[in-house]
Amino acid sequence: LNLKSFLAECAEENAIVVKQDNRSWTLDAGDGLDACWIFGDPILLRRLIGNLVLNAADHSPPRGGITLGARLRGKDLSFVEIYVRDEGQGIPENRREAIYRKYDTSAASTKNVGLGLAFCKLVAERHSARLELLDSAGPGTTFALVLPVSAKPVAEENPQSPESDERSNCPTP
């Protein structure tokens, strides 16, 4: 997936929900991301981003800002951090592990059953990535999906059938 195009699609999908919740919406796709590519299931990754945006909207004050962005990370810039940041009250230190457990929720809404972040964590793990809760100075919460990035798309020069692919015996992450 081209990173910049993927972010633009996610921003477009989520802009309506954010604006309906009376929040401001910003896409922060930094410079140098045009030639970056990520590998993954676009449906699952878009749903992960959507869950993070819905959480941000639920926990942000009226007219608060929500940002979807990405930046390169690592000594050799071989990772990308796709993040969603809100201006809510933040997550207390004593809740930071519980938020990933199924059915554990602190949301006031009765429609929230506590599966969103558990799902996000599973999707991240399935993509050999990490879902991180980043520390921030002051109020607000930032969740980041950290995954490998490539400077060019992966091309299938000689596709092989699963039966002949030596990697088919590897365990699934």
Tab-separated table of C-alpha atoms in Angstrom:
chain	number	residue	atom	x	y	z
A	1	LEU	CA	0.000	0.000	0.000
A	2	ASN	CA	1.310	3.440	-0.812
A	3	LEU	CA	1.463	5.140	2.586
A	4	LYS	CA	0.381	8.609	1.519
A	5	SER	CA	-2.581	7.256	-0.499
A	6	PHE	CA	-3.584	4.976	2.382
A	7	LEU	CA	-3.567	7.906	4.822
A	8	ALA	CA	-5.626	10.023	2.433
A	9	GLU	CA	-8.231	7.233	2.149
A	10	CYS	CA	-8.384	6.859	5.938
A	11	ALA	CA	-8.706	10.628	6.371
A	12	GLU	CA	-11.558	10.807	3.877
A	13	GLU	CA	-13.384	7.858	5.482
A	14	ASN	CA	-13.154	9.298	8.983
A	15	ALA	CA	-13.626	13.028	8.314
A	16	ILE	CA	-17.419	12.808	8.279
A	17	VAL	CA	-17.621	10.989	11.623
A	18	VAL	CA	-15.242	13.437	13.279
A	19	LYS	CA	-17.084	16.489	11.966
A	20	GLN	CA	-20.482	15.022	12.958
A	21	ASP	CA	-19.098	14.776	16.494
A	22	ASN	CA	-18.241	18.507	16.311
A	23	ARG	CA	-14.464	17.929	16.397
A	24	SER	CA	-11.804	19.467	14.190
A	25	TRP	CA	-9.921	17.131	11.838
A	26	THR	CA	-6.335	17.322	10.627
A	27	LEU	CA	-4.303	15.079	8.342
A	28	ASP	CA	-0.580	15.335	9.057
A	29	ALA	CA	1.101	13.327	6.303
A	30	GLY	CA	4.624	14.640	6.614
A	31	ASP	CA	7.116	15.245	3.844
A	32	GLY	CA	8.921	12.286	2.344
A	33	LEU	CA	6.013	9.842	2.591
A	34	ASP	CA	5.132	9.850	-1.133
A	35	ALA	CA	7.589	7.079	-1.918
A	36	CYS	CA	6.867	4.998	1.198
A	37	TRP	CA	5.024	1.688	1.064
A	38	ILE	CA	3.574	-0.566	3.757
A	39	PHE	CA	2.539	-4.185	3.493
A	40	GLY	CA	-0.788	-5.240	4.945
A	41	ASP	CA	-4.477	-5.915	4.604
A	42	PRO	CA	-6.020	-2.554	3.657
A	43	ILE	CA	-9.444	-3.450	5.087
A	44	LEU	CA	-8.103	-4.439	8.503
A	45	LEU	CA	-5.692	-1.522	8.666
A	46	ARG	CA	-8.422	0.987	7.724
A	47	ARG	CA	-10.679	-0.511	10.395
A	48	LEU	CA	-7.871	-0.216	12.956
A	49	ILE	CA	-7.429	3.474	12.096
A	50	GLY	CA	-11.211	3.943	12.181
A	51	ASN	CA	-11.422	2.445	15.676
A	52	LEU	CA	-8.683	4.759	16.924
A	53	VAL	CA	-10.462	7.768	15.404
A	54	LEU	CA	-13.801	6.771	16.970
A	55	ASN	CA	-12.109	6.444	20.358
A	56	ALA	CA	-10.498	9.852	19.893
A	57	ALA	CA	-13.881	11.392	19.018
A	58	ASP	CA	-15.537	9.728	22.042
A	59	HIS	CA	-12.885	11.038	24.426
A	60	SER	CA	-12.277	14.517	22.996
A	61	PRO	CA	-14.032	17.637	24.240
A	62	PRO	CA	-16.500	19.395	21.923
A	63	ARG	CA	-14.625	21.268	19.201
A	64	GLY	CA	-11.457	19.409	20.252
A	65	GLY	CA	-8.946	18.462	17.618
A	66	ILE	CA	-8.193	15.018	16.247
A	67	THR	CA	-5.156	14.372	14.075
A	68	LEU	CA	-4.349	11.436	11.813
A	69	GLY	CA	-0.721	11.481	10.807
A	70	ALA	CA	2.407	9.562	9.979
A	71	ARG	CA	6.124	10.013	10.425
A	72	LEU	CA	9.174	7.871	9.761
A	73	ARG	CA	10.864	6.318	12.753
A	74	GLY	CA	13.960	4.371	13.686
A	75	LYS	CA	17.666	4.996	13.227
A	76	ASP	CA	17.474	4.050	9.566
A	77	LEU	CA	13.885	5.312	9.091
A	78	SER	CA	12.771	1.749	8.323
A	79	PHE	CA	9.544	2.090	10.328
A	80	VAL	CA	6.548	4.331	10.043
A	81	GLU	CA	4.395	5.503	12.897
A	82	ILE	CA	0.783	6.046	11.840
A	83	TYR	CA	-0.836	7.919	14.689
A	84	VAL	CA	-4.154	9.253	15.913
A	85	ARG	CA	-3.974	12.072	18.460
A	86	ASP	CA	-6.809	13.670	20.406
A	87	GLU	CA	-7.175	16.502	22.903
A	88	GLY	CA	-9.050	14.534	25.555
A	89	GLN	CA	-8.095	14.019	29.191
A	90	GLY	CA	-5.608	11.254	28.485
A	91	ILE	CA	-5.398	7.768	29.935
A	92	PRO	CA	-4.377	7.385	33.581
A	93	GLU	CA	-1.249	5.326	34.193
A	94	ASN	CA	-3.222	2.675	36.108
A	95	ARG	CA	-5.508	2.042	33.052
A	96	ARG	CA	-2.848	1.723	30.361
A	97	GLU	CA	-2.734	-2.080	30.326
A	98	ALA	CA	-6.447	-2.656	30.917
A	99	ILE	CA	-7.507	-0.704	27.829
A	100	TYR	CA	-6.402	-3.575	25.572
A	101	ARG	CA	-8.479	-6.223	27.359
A	102	LYS	CA	-11.705	-7.381	25.759
A	103	TYR	CA	-14.867	-5.885	27.258
A	104	ASP	CA	-12.901	-3.453	29.433
A	105	THR	CA	-14.164	0.051	28.813
A	106	SER	CA	-14.191	3.386	30.556
A	107	ALA	CA	-16.391	5.078	27.959
A	108	ALA	CA	-19.644	6.636	29.102
A	109	SER	CA	-21.412	5.493	25.933
A	110	THR	CA	-23.534	2.356	26.182
A	111	LYS	CA	-22.673	1.487	22.555
A	112	ASN	CA	-19.039	0.952	23.543
A	113	VAL	CA	-18.475	-2.652	24.639
A	114	GLY	CA	-14.699	-2.539	25.000
A	115	LEU	CA	-13.588	-4.467	21.922
A	116	GLY	CA	-12.052	-1.686	19.811
A	117	LEU	CA	-8.544	-1.537	21.244
A	118	ALA	CA	-8.410	-5.330	21.700
A	119	PHE	CA	-9.178	-5.619	17.977
A	120	CYS	CA	-6.582	-2.960	17.121
A	121	LYS	CA	-3.911	-4.800	19.062
A	122	LEU	CA	-4.715	-8.096	17.301
A	123	VAL	CA	-4.563	-6.441	13.870
A	124	ALA	CA	-1.222	-4.834	14.738
A	125	GLU	CA	0.201	-8.176	15.867
A	126	ARG	CA	-1.110	-9.866	12.713
A	127	HIS	CA	0.877	-7.317	10.698
A	128	SER	CA	4.088	-7.841	12.736
A	129	ALA	CA	3.556	-4.334	14.047
A	130	ARG	CA	3.052	-2.679	17.424
A	131	LEU	CA	0.222	-0.580	18.765
A	132	GLU	CA	1.692	1.948	21.167
A	133	LEU	CA	0.182	4.440	23.549
A	134	LEU	CA	2.595	7.356	23.341
A	135	ASP	CA	3.308	9.576	26.307
A	136	SER	CA	2.457	13.193	25.816
A	137	ALA	CA	3.027	16.323	27.807
A	138	GLY	CA	-0.327	17.570	28.999
A	139	PRO	CA	-3.777	16.344	28.088
A	140	GLY	CA	-4.567	14.231	25.087
A	141	THR	CA	-3.860	10.730	23.912
A	142	THR	CA	-1.821	9.494	20.977
A	143	PHE	CA	-2.000	5.930	19.714
A	144	ALA	CA	0.544	4.861	17.118
A	145	LEU	CA	0.677	1.862	14.829
A	146	VAL	CA	4.366	1.193	14.210
A	147	LEU	CA	5.167	-1.010	11.236
A	148	PRO	CA	7.956	-1.590	8.724
A	149	VAL	CA	8.089	0.722	5.734
A	150	SER	CA	9.677	0.285	2.337
A	151	ALA	CA	10.930	2.909	-0.096
A	152	LYS	CA	9.459	1.033	-3.062
A	153	PRO	CA	6.555	-1.341	-3.632
A	154	VAL	CA	7.123	-5.051	-3.289
A	155	ALA	CA	6.812	-6.543	-6.780
A	156	GLU	CA	5.905	-10.128	-7.422
A	157	GLU	CA	8.280	-11.040	-10.244
A	158	ASN	CA	7.691	-14.780	-10.068
A	159	PRO	CA	4.560	-15.542	-8.085
A	160	GLN	CA	4.556	-19.055	-6.735
A	161	SER	CA	1.712	-21.283	-5.733
A	162	PRO	CA	1.378	-21.878	-1.991
A	163	GLU	CA	2.423	-25.490	-2.518
A	164	SER	CA	5.787	-24.482	-3.986
A	165	ASP	CA	6.453	-21.548	-1.676
A	166	GLU	CA	9.095	-22.467	0.893
A	167	ARG	CA	7.657	-19.839	3.239
A	168	SER	CA	4.314	-21.660	3.444
A	169	ASN	CA	5.727	-23.805	6.245
A	170	CYS	CA	6.567	-20.755	8.368
A	171	PRO	CA	4.374	-20.098	11.384
A	172	THR	CA	1.841	-17.337	10.934
A	173	PRO	CA	2.615	-14.313	13.119
